[in-house]
Amino acid sequence: DGGITQSPKYLFRKEGQNVTLSCEQNLNHDAMYWYRQDPGQGLRLIYYSQIVNDFQKGDIAEGYSVSREKKESFPLTVTSAQKNPTAFYLCASSGGPLGGKNIQYFGAGTRLSVL
Amino acid sequence: EDQVTQSPEALRLQEGESSSLNCSYTVSGLRGLFWYRQDPGKGPEFLFTLYSAGEEKEKERLKATLTKKESFLHITAPKPEDSATYLCAVQALYNFNKFYFGSGTKLNVKP
């Protein structure tokens, strides 16, 4: 089945620790995104990537880092510089900016909490 | 400023009681408007995309419509399994990768 796989489902971070959230897609999509969701708020864009080896900051990139070494994979690292990391993290992908449709499809999410 | 506002924040309906959810938006050029359903602890599930004013899409008990300033998600004779949070997002014409999300409407349908 084609889709987006996020892991782990739950993650706990200790003070001063970096943690990495995994996102893999087998939809052959060019573009991938990371969003953060907090209660009562809309999804906020952290980073996005239109193509391998290229990525751009979103609205709330501070304290986060990403890489895009393969088309299928877009891992997100939450660094110790992110002082309020507790949130639900969503990865999405889309067919890319070209063409008529640019629907984003989402993974099941990773819930990150601070110990 | 580009933004999306959804109302109401929460909606409680009896089974079979039809209603509408609103998504109003301000964006400098609309490329597309998207509706998603999100169940607790899950990722958003794509429902509809609308591209131009006057366009309508239907799926089972749901119907989405679009004007130049807002979109409605009409729910006809809802069932308890329609209970979820419904998210609206708009894609800006000038930046394919910019999607503005509303904070959602939490729908609760009582049997």
XYZ file of N, CA, C and O in Angstrom, chain A residues 23-99:
308
model
N 10.311 9.996 8.742
C 9.211 10.096 7.792
C 9.644 9.460 6.477
O 10.640 9.882 5.872
N 8.907 8.439 6.050
C 9.198 7.743 4.797
C 7.927 7.700 3.959
O 6.857 7.418 4.476
N 8.077 7.940 2.646
C 6.913 7.857 1.758
C 7.252 7.011 0.532
O 8.377 7.039 0.037
N 6.242 6.233 0.095
C 6.420 5.420 -1.114
C 5.424 5.823 -2.192
O 4.974 4.991 -2.981
N 5.062 7.102 -2.180
C 4.104 7.643 -3.154
C 4.807 8.251 -4.364
O 4.144 8.778 -5.255
N 6.128 8.219 -4.356
C 6.931 8.823 -5.423
C 6.674 10.332 -5.540
O 6.725 10.898 -6.637
N 6.388 10.960 -4.400
C 6.150 12.397 -4.381
C 7.462 13.158 -4.321
O 8.421 12.741 -3.673
N 7.469 14.318 -4.979
C 8.666 15.150 -4.957
C 8.788 15.947 -3.665
O 9.854 16.090 -3.100
N 7.681 16.538 -3.225
C 7.724 17.475 -2.104
C 7.361 16.791 -0.789
O 6.474 15.933 -0.740
N 8.043 17.182 0.275
C 7.745 16.682 1.608
C 7.773 17.831 2.592
O 8.478 18.840 2.382
N 6.994 17.690 3.667
C 6.779 18.784 4.623
C 6.777 18.247 6.051
O 6.379 17.109 6.290
N 7.146 19.122 6.977
C 6.967 18.849 8.394
C 6.142 19.975 9.004
O 6.439 21.156 8.814
N 5.111 19.549 9.765
C 4.245 20.484 10.473
C 4.255 20.157 11.958
O 4.448 19.017 12.373
N 3.955 21.180 12.723
C 3.752 21.016 14.160
C 2.305 21.383 14.462
O 1.778 22.396 13.954
N 1.638 20.565 15.301
C 0.249 20.833 15.677
C 0.158 20.929 17.189
O 0.514 19.989 17.905
N -0.314 22.062 17.661
C -0.559 22.288 19.088
C -2.064 22.414 19.300
O -2.784 22.856 18.395
N -2.548 22.043 20.485
C -3.994 22.084 20.750
C -4.595 23.455 20.434
O -4.065 24.482 20.861
N -5.707 23.456 19.698
C -6.410 24.695 19.406
C -5.757 25.570 18.361
O -6.223 26.682 18.111
N -4.685 25.074 17.739
C -4.007 25.870 16.715
C -3.980 25.128 15.391
O -4.071 23.902 15.350
N -3.840 25.885 14.335
C -3.676 25.270 13.024
C -2.303 24.665 12.877
O -1.402 24.917 13.684
N -2.117 23.874 11.843
C -0.809 23.294 11.572
C 0.172 24.399 11.177
O -0.150 25.281 10.378
N 1.364 24.334 11.752
C 2.394 25.331 11.429
C 3.568 24.634 10.743
O 4.052 23.606 11.213
N 4.029 25.243 9.654
C 5.062 24.645 8.821
C 6.445 24.835 9.438
O 6.844 25.962 9.743
N 7.173 23.728 9.576
C 8.525 23.784 10.138
C 9.559 23.851 9.007
O 10.381 24.774 8.957
N 9.546 22.868 8.135
C 10.451 22.806 6.982
C 9.719 22.138 5.829
O 8.793 21.364 6.031
N 10.185 22.423 4.606
C 9.690 21.695 3.461
C 10.817 21.468 2.471
O 11.825 22.185 2.473
N 10.624 20.478 1.618
C 11.626 20.123 0.623
C 10.921 19.822 -0.693
O 9.992 19.031 -0.732
N 11.363 20.463 -1.738
C 10.759 20.239 -3.061
C 11.498 19.171 -3.840
O 10.949 18.596 -4.789
N 12.748 18.919 -3.460
C 13.564 18.000 -4.241
C 14.704 17.500 -3.359
O 15.053 18.142 -2.357
N 15.277 16.378 -3.744
C 16.381 15.805 -2.974
C 17.528 16.806 -2.832
O 17.826 17.555 -3.760
N 18.123 16.800 -1.644
C 19.260 17.661 -1.306
C 18.920 19.153 -1.278
O 19.834 19.992 -1.351
N 17.647 19.469 -1.162
C 17.237 20.863 -1.040
C 16.074 20.955 -0.074
O 15.155 20.130 -0.123
N 16.101 21.943 0.827
C 14.995 22.155 1.745
C 14.967 23.621 2.154
O 15.976 24.330 2.048
N 13.789 24.052 2.596
C 13.574 25.446 2.942
C 12.942 25.555 4.327
O 12.138 24.694 4.717
N 13.271 26.625 5.037
C 12.651 26.882 6.334
C 11.206 27.292 6.148
O 10.860 28.006 5.213
N 10.377 26.853 7.091
C 9.000 27.300 7.150
C 8.871 28.424 8.160
O 9.810 29.172 8.406
N 7.702 28.509 8.782
C 7.429 29.620 9.688
C 8.057 29.476 11.072
O 8.274 30.458 11.762
N 8.335 28.216 11.484
C 8.826 28.004 12.852
C 10.029 27.055 12.850
O 10.077 26.087 13.589
N 11.036 27.332 12.052
C 12.182 26.425 11.867
C 13.188 26.449 13.021
O 13.990 25.513 13.160
N 13.163 27.465 13.849
C 14.173 27.578 14.907
C 14.110 26.398 15.873
O 13.057 26.061 16.394
N 15.275 25.768 16.096
C 15.338 24.624 17.001
C 15.107 23.287 16.313
O 15.098 22.252 16.972
N 14.934 23.317 15.007
C 14.717 22.096 14.224
C 15.726 22.018 13.085
O 16.238 23.043 12.635
N 16.002 20.785 12.627
C 16.821 20.611 11.433
C 16.301 19.418 10.651
O 15.635 18.540 11.202
N 16.573 19.404 9.342
C 16.108 18.332 8.466
C 17.215 17.954 7.488
O 18.216 18.659 7.348
N 17.000 16.847 6.796
C 17.855 16.450 5.685
C 16.971 15.787 4.638
O 15.883 15.290 4.942
N 17.424 15.784 3.391
C 16.683 15.113 2.313
C 17.698 14.474 1.387
O 17.984 14.944 0.294
N 18.226 13.358 1.822
C 19.247 12.639 1.050
C 18.627 11.678 0.049
O 19.275 11.273 -0.929
N 17.398 11.267 0.314
C 16.675 10.372 -0.578
C 15.282 10.935 -0.826
O 14.716 11.592 0.038
N 14.727 10.626 -1.972
C 13.395 11.126 -2.313
C 12.358 10.631 -1.316
O 11.403 11.319 -0.998
N 12.561 9.409 -0.810
C 11.554 8.780 0.027
C 11.595 9.225 1.482
O 10.671 8.971 2.237
N 12.669 9.865 1.905
C 12.890 10.089 3.329
C 13.135 11.553 3.673
O 13.884 12.249 2.976
N 12.538 12.004 4.778
C 12.680 13.410 5.194
C 12.662 13.456 6.729
O 11.675 13.859 7.345
N 13.742 13.060 7.382
C 13.764 13.042 8.851
C 13.865 14.435 9.450
O 14.504 15.329 8.885
N 13.235 14.591 10.607
C 13.239 15.861 11.347
C 13.955 15.659 12.682
O 13.619 14.738 13.424
N 14.935 16.493 12.963
C 15.610 16.462 14.255
C 15.152 17.641 15.101
O 15.200 18.791 14.637
N 14.697 17.330 16.298
C 14.320 18.355 17.257
C 15.524 18.547 18.168
O 15.905 17.629 18.911
N 16.148 19.688 18.090
C 17.388 19.896 18.835
C 17.114 20.432 20.235
O 15.985 20.852 20.546
N 18.149 20.461 21.037
C 18.022 20.980 22.403
C 17.720 22.476 22.407
O 17.297 23.022 23.433
N 17.909 23.134 21.269
C 17.611 24.568 21.179
C 16.116 24.836 21.125
O 15.681 25.981 21.351
N 15.324 23.814 20.839
C 13.859 23.962 20.808
C 13.369 23.804 22.243
O 13.315 22.693 22.785
N 13.006 24.910 22.850
C 12.695 24.921 24.282
C 11.299 24.420 24.621
O 11.016 24.087 25.768
N 10.421 24.382 23.661
C 9.059 23.916 23.904
C 8.673 22.886 22.844
O 7.829 23.151 21.988
N 9.266 21.694 22.885
C 9.068 20.739 21.799
C 7.813 19.887 21.916
O 7.473 19.181 20.970
N 7.132 19.928 23.037
C 5.967 19.068 23.231
C 4.876 19.443 22.238
O 4.345 20.563 22.267
N 4.533 18.517 21.356
C 3.547 18.780 20.298
C 3.323 17.491 19.516
O 3.988 16.479 19.732
N 2.391 17.565 18.588
C 2.108 16.487 17.649
C 2.746 16.879 16.323
O 2.449 17.950 15.795
N 3.635 16.030 15.808
C 4.376 16.364 14.594
C 3.839 15.547 13.420
O 3.715 14.319 13.503
N 3.561 16.240 12.343
C 2.974 15.618 11.155
C 3.876 15.805 9.952
O 4.354 16.905 9.685
N 4.082 14.725 9.238
C 4.825 14.749 7.985
C 3.834 14.619 6.838
O 2.833 13.897 6.946
N 4.066 15.332 5.761
C 3.186 15.274 4.606
C 4.016 15.225 3.331
O 5.191 15.599 3.322
N 3.395 14.760 2.264
C 4.054 14.804 0.973
C 3.042 15.176 -0.087
O 1.828 15.037 0.109
N 3.536 15.680 -1.209
C 2.657 16.001 -2.327
C 3.421 15.782 -3.617
O 4.641 15.659 -3.625
N 2.646 15.772 -4.717
C 3.243 15.444 -6.001
C 4.252 16.458 -6.490
O 4.990 16.201 -7.421
N 4.278 17.640 -5.812
C 5.228 18.650 -6.222
C 4.533 19.880 -6.744
O 3.332 19.877 -6.954
N 5.263 20.936 -6.973
C 4.657 22.220 -7.316
C 4.134 22.283 -8.735
O 3.298 23.103 -9.048
N 4.589 21.430 -9.619
C 4.180 21.495 -10.995
C 2.915 20.668 -11.215
O 2.625 19.742 -10.489
N 2.181 21.028 -12.206
C 0.965 20.282 -12.481
C -0.241 20.878 -11.804
O -0.136 21.788 -11.001
